[in-house]
Amino acid sequence: MSNGSSVNEFLLLPFADTQELQLLHFSLFLGIYLAALLGNGLIITAVACDHRLHTPMYFFLLNLSLLDFGNISTTVPKSMANSLWDARAISYSGCAAQVFFFFFFISAEFYLLTVMAYDRFVAICKPLHYGTLMGSRPCVRMAAAAWASAFLNALLHTANTFSIPLCRGNVVDQFFCEVPQILKLSCSDSYLREVGVIAFSASVIFGCFIFIVLSYMQIFTAVLRIPSEQGRNKAFSTCLPHLAVVSLFVGTIIFACLKPPSISSPAMDLVVTVLYAVVPPTLNPLIYSMRNKELKDALRRMISRGPFQ
């Protein structure tokens, strides 16, 4: 990728001015990062090693955990390293890699959450067709489509962003290379091209969101028709974790995009970005395991006897 400007590196926004507070930030991010790795790692291992979890729902959950694992690993380690060594710099190629992988993991996660909504819709609204519609081959195809679409989306955004000439310095007002902050450094109206690409991606994501909402409207209608309370509770228990993850993911991104300009500042932007970039990958494993008896039982078995016995 060619550098269309004289910028060879970028300076990221530090979390604090003093070394003591930088070390506090390092410790906090280290705890969050280890919790995310542990939670997602346990889910990946449990689903991969326990044959009872070899079902479409858990196959997609394994993919979600892989994406969360990659998502938080894109931004947090570099921020921790900068805080530990009291540094701010990230190379031009390192910044481009962050933009690519961040778009890739965020896009793939939302596409996958859409597929997971379809899985729950078929399971509850069309149970007789579940084996046909959600067989192993269709599941693999849907997961592969989510990953491939995200790859193309990330490639488009990265190539577009870093083809824009930059002439307003190299200070990025964020703890990682976020596209809106990079666009502020552009020389001319050429940044509008990337704004157009972002608008197109946003419209695709909005379409996915509408699909999820419509799926859940039909799911809740079908669940409320189930005569037994036990049946309703079981149906809700398989849907509520996914709905909570979608709400957390979409809610934090919407807040980041639509927050009032009156409360916008580098410090506030930093906090909001942590909310949508760091919090969901950490909380998703907890949300999915809290009310899921099958997953909790699989984790207990794995921990008590070791995953490879």
mmCIF file of C-alpha atoms in Angstrom:
data_model
loop_
_atom_site.group_PDB
_atom_site.id
_atom_site.type_symbol
_atom_site.label_atom_id
_atom_site.label_comp_id
_atom_site.label_asym_id
_atom_site.label_seq_id
_atom_site.Cartn_x
_atom_site.Cartn_y
_atom_site.Cartn_z
ATOM 1 C CA MET A 1 0.000 0.000 0.000
ATOM 2 C CA SER A 2 1.529 3.273 -1.069
ATOM 3 C CA ASN A 3 1.813 6.193 1.313
ATOM 4 C CA GLY A 4 0.222 9.187 -0.401
ATOM 5 C CA SER A 5 1.783 11.661 2.072
ATOM 6 C CA SER A 6 4.942 12.335 4.044
ATOM 7 C CA VAL A 7 3.547 10.657 7.173
ATOM 8 C CA ASN A 8 5.697 7.689 8.249
ATOM 9 C CA GLU A 9 4.152 7.146 11.655
ATOM 10 C CA PHE A 10 1.194 8.293 13.736
ATOM 11 C CA LEU A 11 1.004 9.460 17.350
ATOM 12 C CA LEU A 12 -1.836 7.888 19.313
ATOM 13 C CA LEU A 13 -3.695 9.587 22.156
ATOM 14 C CA PRO A 14 -2.256 8.627 25.571
ATOM 15 C CA PHE A 15 -4.678 7.671 28.339
ATOM 16 C CA ALA A 16 -2.931 9.836 30.933
ATOM 17 C CA ASP A 17 -0.243 12.496 31.350
ATOM 18 C CA THR A 18 1.764 10.930 34.185
ATOM 19 C CA GLN A 19 3.716 7.684 34.224
ATOM 20 C CA GLU A 20 1.806 6.479 37.315
ATOM 21 C CA LEU A 21 -1.563 6.860 35.584
ATOM 22 C CA GLN A 22 -0.159 5.278 32.416
ATOM 23 C CA LEU A 23 0.830 2.221 34.476
ATOM 24 C CA LEU A 24 -2.661 2.187 36.010
ATOM 25 C CA HIS A 25 -4.138 2.165 32.503
ATOM 26 C CA PHE A 26 -1.752 -0.648 31.543
ATOM 27 C CA SER A 27 -2.858 -2.710 34.558
ATOM 28 C CA LEU A 28 -6.556 -2.094 33.857
ATOM 29 C CA PHE A 29 -6.265 -2.997 30.164
ATOM 30 C CA LEU A 30 -4.153 -6.048 31.038
ATOM 31 C CA GLY A 31 -6.903 -7.317 33.364
ATOM 32 C CA ILE A 32 -9.592 -6.699 30.734
ATOM 33 C CA TYR A 33 -7.505 -8.319 27.989
ATOM 34 C CA LEU A 34 -6.737 -11.430 30.048
ATOM 35 C CA ALA A 35 -10.415 -11.748 31.022
ATOM 36 C CA ALA A 36 -11.419 -11.533 27.337
ATOM 37 C CA LEU A 37 -8.799 -14.103 26.304
ATOM 38 C CA LEU A 38 -9.793 -16.468 29.116
ATOM 39 C CA GLY A 39 -13.541 -16.191 28.489
ATOM 40 C CA ASN A 40 -13.366 -16.543 24.719
ATOM 41 C CA GLY A 41 -10.638 -19.186 24.953
ATOM 42 C CA LEU A 42 -12.781 -21.326 27.280
ATOM 43 C CA ILE A 43 -15.773 -21.116 24.926
ATOM 44 C CA ILE A 44 -13.643 -21.984 21.865
ATOM 45 C CA THR A 45 -12.089 -24.970 23.660
ATOM 46 C CA ALA A 46 -15.382 -26.207 25.141
ATOM 47 C CA VAL A 47 -17.248 -26.066 21.817
ATOM 48 C CA ALA A 48 -14.371 -27.628 19.881
ATOM 49 C CA CYS A 49 -13.786 -30.468 22.343
ATOM 50 C CA ASP A 50 -17.292 -31.382 23.559
ATOM 51 C CA HIS A 51 -19.299 -33.357 20.987
ATOM 52 C CA ARG A 52 -22.545 -32.382 22.762
ATOM 53 C CA LEU A 53 -21.927 -28.804 21.580
ATOM 54 C CA HIS A 54 -21.389 -29.699 17.923
ATOM 55 C CA THR A 55 -24.621 -27.972 16.853
ATOM 56 C CA PRO A 56 -25.218 -24.918 14.621
ATOM 57 C CA MET A 57 -25.811 -22.548 17.548
ATOM 58 C CA TYR A 58 -22.494 -23.429 19.185
ATOM 59 C CA PHE A 59 -20.651 -23.508 15.866
ATOM 60 C CA PHE A 60 -21.624 -19.870 15.370
ATOM 61 C CA LEU A 61 -20.767 -19.108 19.006
ATOM 62 C CA LEU A 62 -17.271 -20.531 18.412
ATOM 63 C CA ASN A 63 -16.917 -18.206 15.413
ATOM 64 C CA LEU A 64 -18.124 -15.264 17.515
ATOM 65 C CA SER A 65 -15.526 -16.012 20.184
ATOM 66 C CA LEU A 66 -12.778 -16.201 17.551
ATOM 67 C CA LEU A 67 -13.850 -12.783 16.246
ATOM 68 C CA ASP A 68 -13.974 -11.291 19.761
ATOM 69 C CA PHE A 69 -10.516 -12.747 20.405
ATOM 70 C CA GLY A 70 -9.182 -11.067 17.247
ATOM 71 C CA ASN A 71 -11.081 -7.821 17.792
ATOM 72 C CA ILE A 72 -9.676 -7.050 21.231
ATOM 73 C CA SER A 73 -6.189 -8.223 20.165
ATOM 74 C CA THR A 74 -6.170 -5.619 17.371
ATOM 75 C CA THR A 75 -6.278 -2.558 19.623
ATOM 76 C CA VAL A 76 -5.544 -3.356 23.272
ATOM 77 C CA PRO A 77 -1.996 -4.870 23.164
ATOM 78 C CA LYS A 78 -0.538 -1.867 21.287
ATOM 79 C CA SER A 79 -2.232 0.543 23.698
ATOM 80 C CA MET A 80 -0.846 -1.438 26.663
ATOM 81 C CA ALA A 81 2.657 -1.429 25.192
ATOM 82 C CA ASN A 82 2.544 2.339 24.634
ATOM 83 C CA SER A 83 1.407 2.925 28.224
ATOM 84 C CA LEU A 84 4.054 0.602 29.634
ATOM 85 C CA TRP A 85 6.901 2.240 27.691
ATOM 86 C CA ASP A 86 5.428 5.773 27.868
ATOM 87 C CA ALA A 87 5.282 5.929 24.057
ATOM 88 C CA ARG A 88 2.690 7.140 21.539
ATOM 89 C CA ALA A 89 3.998 6.146 18.119
ATOM 90 C CA ILE A 90 2.596 3.553 15.720
ATOM 91 C CA SER A 91 4.126 2.973 12.286
ATOM 92 C CA TYR A 92 2.220 3.802 9.083
ATOM 93 C CA SER A 93 1.946 0.100 8.190
ATOM 94 C CA GLY A 94 0.983 -0.755 11.791
ATOM 95 C CA CYS A 95 -1.790 1.840 11.632
ATOM 96 C CA ALA A 96 -3.041 0.438 8.308
ATOM 97 C CA ALA A 97 -3.039 -3.073 9.822
ATOM 98 C CA GLN A 98 -5.077 -1.838 12.799
ATOM 99 C CA VAL A 99 -7.651 -0.212 10.508
ATOM 100 C CA PHE A 100 -7.921 -3.351 8.381
ATOM 101 C CA PHE A 101 -8.278 -5.831 11.242
ATOM 102 C CA PHE A 102 -10.590 -3.601 13.272
ATOM 103 C CA PHE A 103 -12.988 -3.216 10.317
ATOM 104 C CA PHE A 104 -12.638 -6.916 9.543
ATOM 105 C CA PHE A 105 -13.497 -8.184 13.027
ATOM 106 C CA ILE A 106 -16.235 -5.597 13.707
ATOM 107 C CA SER A 107 -17.922 -6.260 10.322
ATOM 108 C CA ALA A 108 -17.630 -10.038 10.578
ATOM 109 C CA GLU A 109 -19.073 -9.969 14.098
ATOM 110 C CA PHE A 110 -22.166 -8.075 13.024
ATOM 111 C CA TYR A 111 -22.688 -10.271 9.952
ATOM 112 C CA LEU A 112 -22.323 -13.335 12.185
ATOM 113 C CA LEU A 113 -24.801 -11.963 14.740
ATOM 114 C CA THR A 114 -27.253 -11.615 11.822
ATOM 115 C CA VAL A 115 -26.683 -15.259 10.860
ATOM 116 C CA MET A 116 -27.169 -16.275 14.506
ATOM 117 C CA ALA A 117 -30.519 -14.447 14.539
ATOM 118 C CA TYR A 118 -31.526 -16.478 11.473
ATOM 119 C CA ASP A 119 -30.458 -19.664 13.272
ATOM 120 C CA ARG A 120 -32.691 -18.830 16.266
ATOM 121 C CA PHE A 121 -35.549 -17.877 13.913
ATOM 122 C CA VAL A 122 -35.411 -21.241 12.108
ATOM 123 C CA ALA A 123 -35.006 -23.187 15.380
ATOM 124 C CA ILE A 124 -38.109 -21.638 16.972
ATOM 125 C CA CYS A 125 -40.357 -20.654 14.064
ATOM 126 C CA LYS A 126 -39.567 -23.512 11.636
ATOM 127 C CA PRO A 127 -38.319 -26.399 13.817
ATOM 128 C CA LEU A 128 -39.372 -29.102 11.318
ATOM 129 C CA HIS A 129 -37.064 -27.591 8.671
ATOM 130 C CA TYR A 130 -34.158 -26.913 11.045
ATOM 131 C CA GLY A 131 -32.156 -30.000 10.060
ATOM 132 C CA THR A 132 -32.368 -29.077 6.371
ATOM 133 C CA LEU A 133 -31.887 -25.308 6.574
ATOM 134 C CA MET A 134 -29.181 -25.420 9.257
ATOM 135 C CA GLY A 135 -27.218 -28.508 8.253
ATOM 136 C CA SER A 136 -23.432 -28.530 8.530
ATOM 137 C CA ARG A 137 -22.864 -27.417 4.932
ATOM 138 C CA PRO A 138 -25.247 -24.401 5.034
ATOM 139 C CA CYS A 139 -23.778 -23.359 8.399
ATOM 140 C CA VAL A 140 -20.215 -23.439 7.065
ATOM 141 C CA ARG A 141 -21.307 -21.468 3.986
ATOM 142 C CA MET A 142 -23.033 -18.790 6.073
ATOM 143 C CA ALA A 143 -20.051 -18.427 8.422
ATOM 144 C CA ALA A 144 -17.656 -18.296 5.442
ATOM 145 C CA ALA A 145 -19.834 -15.633 3.784
ATOM 146 C CA ALA A 146 -19.676 -13.513 6.956
ATOM 147 C CA TRP A 147 -15.870 -13.760 7.111
ATOM 148 C CA ALA A 148 -15.397 -13.176 3.351
ATOM 149 C CA SER A 149 -17.762 -10.172 3.247
ATOM 150 C CA ALA A 150 -15.958 -8.646 6.220
ATOM 151 C CA PHE A 151 -12.586 -9.200 4.523
ATOM 152 C CA LEU A 152 -13.734 -7.340 1.390
ATOM 153 C CA ASN A 153 -15.281 -4.555 3.491
ATOM 154 C CA ALA A 154 -12.078 -4.124 5.522
ATOM 155 C CA LEU A 155 -9.924 -4.155 2.376
ATOM 156 C CA LEU A 156 -12.094 -1.470 0.763
ATOM 157 C CA HIS A 157 -11.990 0.824 3.822
ATOM 158 C CA THR A 158 -8.260 0.389 4.401
ATOM 159 C CA ALA A 159 -7.249 0.962 0.763
ATOM 160 C CA ASN A 160 -9.563 3.965 0.527
ATOM 161 C CA THR A 161 -8.448 5.578 3.796
ATOM 162 C CA PHE A 162 -4.722 5.248 3.160
ATOM 163 C CA SER A 163 -4.914 6.469 -0.442
ATOM 164 C CA ILE A 164 -6.006 9.893 0.868
ATOM 165 C CA PRO A 165 -3.176 12.488 1.148
ATOM 166 C CA LEU A 166 -2.538 13.552 4.751
ATOM 167 C CA CYS A 167 -1.111 16.990 5.513
ATOM 168 C CA ARG A 168 -2.520 18.045 8.898
ATOM 169 C CA GLY A 169 0.069 16.389 11.085
ATOM 170 C CA ASN A 170 0.145 12.832 12.374
ATOM 171 C CA VAL A 171 -1.648 13.051 15.737
ATOM 172 C CA VAL A 172 -4.590 10.624 15.971
ATOM 173 C CA ASP A 173 -6.961 11.622 18.784
ATOM 174 C CA GLN A 174 -7.720 8.037 19.757
ATOM 175 C CA PHE A 175 -5.938 5.137 21.480
ATOM 176 C CA PHE A 176 -5.844 3.198 18.191
ATOM 177 C CA CYS A 177 -6.029 4.084 14.496
ATOM 178 C CA GLU A 178 -9.701 4.929 14.076
ATOM 179 C CA VAL A 179 -10.754 5.982 10.553
ATOM 180 C CA PRO A 180 -12.716 9.159 11.483
ATOM 181 C CA GLN A 181 -9.657 10.454 13.366
ATOM 182 C CA ILE A 182 -7.346 9.681 10.412
ATOM 183 C CA LEU A 183 -9.723 11.461 8.011
ATOM 184 C CA LYS A 184 -9.332 14.627 10.096
ATOM 185 C CA LEU A 185 -5.698 14.700 8.919
ATOM 186 C CA SER A 186 -6.591 14.730 5.202
ATOM 187 C CA CYS A 187 -5.607 17.618 2.956
ATOM 188 C CA SER A 188 -8.694 18.086 0.815
ATOM 189 C CA ASP A 189 -12.217 16.938 0.075
ATOM 190 C CA SER A 190 -10.841 13.556 -1.021
ATOM 191 C CA TYR A 191 -11.851 12.243 2.409
ATOM 192 C CA LEU A 192 -15.491 12.432 1.221
ATOM 193 C CA ARG A 193 -14.856 9.283 -0.823
ATOM 194 C CA GLU A 194 -14.220 7.303 2.363
ATOM 195 C CA VAL A 195 -17.238 8.961 4.001
ATOM 196 C CA GLY A 196 -19.293 7.596 1.097
ATOM 197 C CA VAL A 197 -17.870 4.089 1.650
ATOM 198 C CA ILE A 198 -18.659 4.350 5.378
ATOM 199 C CA ALA A 199 -22.224 5.401 4.520
ATOM 200 C CA PHE A 200 -22.574 2.351 2.233
ATOM 201 C CA SER A 201 -21.263 0.020 4.967
ATOM 202 C CA ALA A 202 -23.602 1.652 7.473
ATOM 203 C CA SER A 203 -26.575 1.004 5.171
ATOM 204 C CA VAL A 204 -25.615 -2.694 4.900
ATOM 205 C CA ILE A 205 -25.286 -2.932 8.690
ATOM 206 C CA PHE A 206 -28.647 -1.156 9.086
ATOM 207 C CA GLY A 207 -30.184 -3.761 6.760
ATOM 208 C CA CYS A 208 -28.733 -6.531 8.947
ATOM 209 C CA PHE A 209 -30.104 -4.793 12.034
ATOM 210 C CA ILE A 210 -33.613 -4.609 10.515
ATOM 211 C CA PHE A 211 -33.365 -8.331 9.672
ATOM 212 C CA ILE A 212 -32.442 -9.106 13.308
ATOM 213 C CA VAL A 213 -35.337 -6.990 14.639
ATOM 214 C CA LEU A 214 -37.877 -8.623 12.287
ATOM 215 C CA SER A 215 -36.525 -12.099 13.160
ATOM 216 C CA TYR A 216 -36.988 -11.448 16.866
ATOM 217 C CA MET A 217 -40.487 -10.050 16.385
ATOM 218 C CA GLN A 218 -41.459 -13.386 14.815
ATOM 219 C CA ILE A 219 -39.478 -15.358 17.408
ATOM 220 C CA PHE A 220 -41.240 -13.684 20.347
ATOM 221 C CA THR A 221 -44.638 -14.148 18.674
ATOM 222 C CA ALA A 222 -43.906 -17.877 18.243
ATOM 223 C CA VAL A 223 -42.553 -18.284 21.788
ATOM 224 C CA LEU A 224 -45.593 -16.650 23.378
ATOM 225 C CA ARG A 225 -47.773 -19.225 21.588
ATOM 226 C CA ILE A 226 -45.955 -22.128 23.264
ATOM 227 C CA PRO A 227 -48.490 -23.553 25.765
ATOM 228 C CA SER A 228 -46.101 -24.748 28.497
ATOM 229 C CA GLU A 229 -44.160 -22.330 30.681
ATOM 230 C CA GLN A 230 -41.159 -24.684 30.630
ATOM 231 C CA GLY A 231 -41.133 -24.627 26.828
ATOM 232 C CA ARG A 232 -41.298 -20.833 26.768
ATOM 233 C CA ASN A 233 -38.459 -20.531 29.275
ATOM 234 C CA LYS A 234 -36.278 -22.942 27.289
ATOM 235 C CA ALA A 235 -36.913 -21.023 24.054
ATOM 236 C CA PHE A 236 -36.187 -17.686 25.706
ATOM 237 C CA SER A 237 -32.986 -19.041 27.302
ATOM 238 C CA THR A 238 -31.523 -19.808 23.852
ATOM 239 C CA CYS A 239 -32.466 -16.360 22.465
ATOM 240 C CA LEU A 240 -31.849 -13.890 25.286
ATOM 241 C CA PRO A 241 -28.001 -14.200 25.338
ATOM 242 C CA HIS A 242 -27.855 -13.487 21.590
ATOM 243 C CA LEU A 243 -30.271 -10.570 21.979
ATOM 244 C CA ALA A 244 -28.185 -9.179 24.857
ATOM 245 C CA VAL A 245 -24.965 -9.418 22.794
ATOM 246 C CA VAL A 246 -26.628 -7.689 19.824
ATOM 247 C CA SER A 247 -27.989 -4.941 22.105
ATOM 248 C CA LEU A 248 -24.569 -4.372 23.700
ATOM 249 C CA PHE A 249 -22.777 -4.341 20.348
ATOM 250 C CA VAL A 250 -25.272 -2.113 18.506
ATOM 251 C CA GLY A 251 -25.997 0.121 21.499
ATOM 252 C CA THR A 252 -22.359 1.078 22.098
ATOM 253 C CA ILE A 253 -21.743 1.758 18.383
ATOM 254 C CA ILE A 254 -24.913 3.872 18.050
ATOM 255 C CA PHE A 255 -23.925 5.875 21.138
ATOM 256 C CA ALA A 256 -20.442 6.408 19.680
ATOM 257 C CA CYS A 257 -21.874 7.634 16.368
ATOM 258 C CA LEU A 258 -24.787 9.717 17.673
ATOM 259 C CA LYS A 259 -23.418 11.271 20.871
ATOM 260 C CA PRO A 260 -24.192 15.026 21.058
ATOM 261 C CA PRO A 261 -21.355 17.312 19.869
ATOM 262 C CA SER A 262 -21.738 19.275 23.117
ATOM 263 C CA ILE A 263 -20.257 16.369 25.108
ATOM 264 C CA SER A 264 -17.606 15.511 22.507
ATOM 265 C CA SER A 265 -14.008 15.853 23.642
ATOM 266 C CA PRO A 266 -10.845 13.723 23.268
ATOM 267 C CA ALA A 267 -11.426 12.255 26.764
ATOM 268 C CA MET A 268 -15.104 11.477 26.080
ATOM 269 C CA ASP A 269 -14.293 10.034 22.629
ATOM 270 C CA LEU A 270 -11.720 7.811 24.327
ATOM 271 C CA VAL A 271 -14.243 6.468 26.848
ATOM 272 C CA VAL A 272 -16.918 5.891 24.175
ATOM 273 C CA THR A 273 -14.465 4.042 21.931
ATOM 274 C CA VAL A 274 -13.445 1.779 24.826
ATOM 275 C CA LEU A 275 -17.157 1.013 25.291
ATOM 276 C CA TYR A 276 -17.647 -0.324 21.749
ATOM 277 C CA ALA A 277 -14.141 -1.662 20.997
ATOM 278 C CA VAL A 278 -13.129 -3.274 24.303
ATOM 279 C CA VAL A 279 -16.224 -3.979 26.428
ATOM 280 C CA PRO A 280 -18.256 -6.275 24.076
ATOM 281 C CA PRO A 281 -15.442 -8.817 23.414
ATOM 282 C CA THR A 282 -14.908 -9.043 27.180
ATOM 283 C CA LEU A 283 -18.558 -9.355 28.223
ATOM 284 C CA ASN A 284 -19.837 -11.611 25.400
ATOM 285 C CA PRO A 285 -18.466 -14.873 26.919
ATOM 286 C CA LEU A 286 -20.008 -13.970 30.284
ATOM 287 C CA ILE A 287 -23.395 -13.152 28.692
ATOM 288 C CA TYR A 288 -23.471 -16.432 26.762
ATOM 289 C CA SER A 289 -22.414 -18.625 29.674
ATOM 290 C CA MET A 290 -24.613 -17.079 32.406
ATOM 291 C CA ARG A 291 -27.926 -18.674 31.396
ATOM 292 C CA ASN A 292 -26.678 -21.484 29.177
ATOM 293 C CA LYS A 293 -26.763 -24.765 31.112
ATOM 294 C CA GLU A 294 -25.252 -26.832 28.281
ATOM 295 C CA LEU A 295 -22.260 -24.509 27.985
ATOM 296 C CA LYS A 296 -21.750 -24.300 31.754
ATOM 297 C CA ASP A 297 -21.894 -28.108 32.025
ATOM 298 C CA ALA A 298 -19.367 -28.459 29.185
ATOM 299 C CA LEU A 299 -17.024 -25.961 30.890
ATOM 300 C CA ARG A 300 -17.323 -27.836 34.204
ATOM 301 C CA ARG A 301 -16.522 -31.147 32.515
ATOM 302 C CA MET A 302 -13.590 -29.620 30.685
ATOM 303 C CA ILE A 303 -12.152 -27.965 33.784
ATOM 304 C CA SER A 304 -12.633 -31.030 35.994
ATOM 305 C CA ARG A 305 -10.960 -33.517 33.643
ATOM 306 C CA GLY A 306 -8.884 -31.379 31.265
ATOM 307 C CA PRO A 307 -9.937 -30.483 27.688
ATOM 308 C CA PHE A 308 -8.010 -33.194 25.850
ATOM 309 C CA GLN A 309 -8.815 -36.257 27.909
#
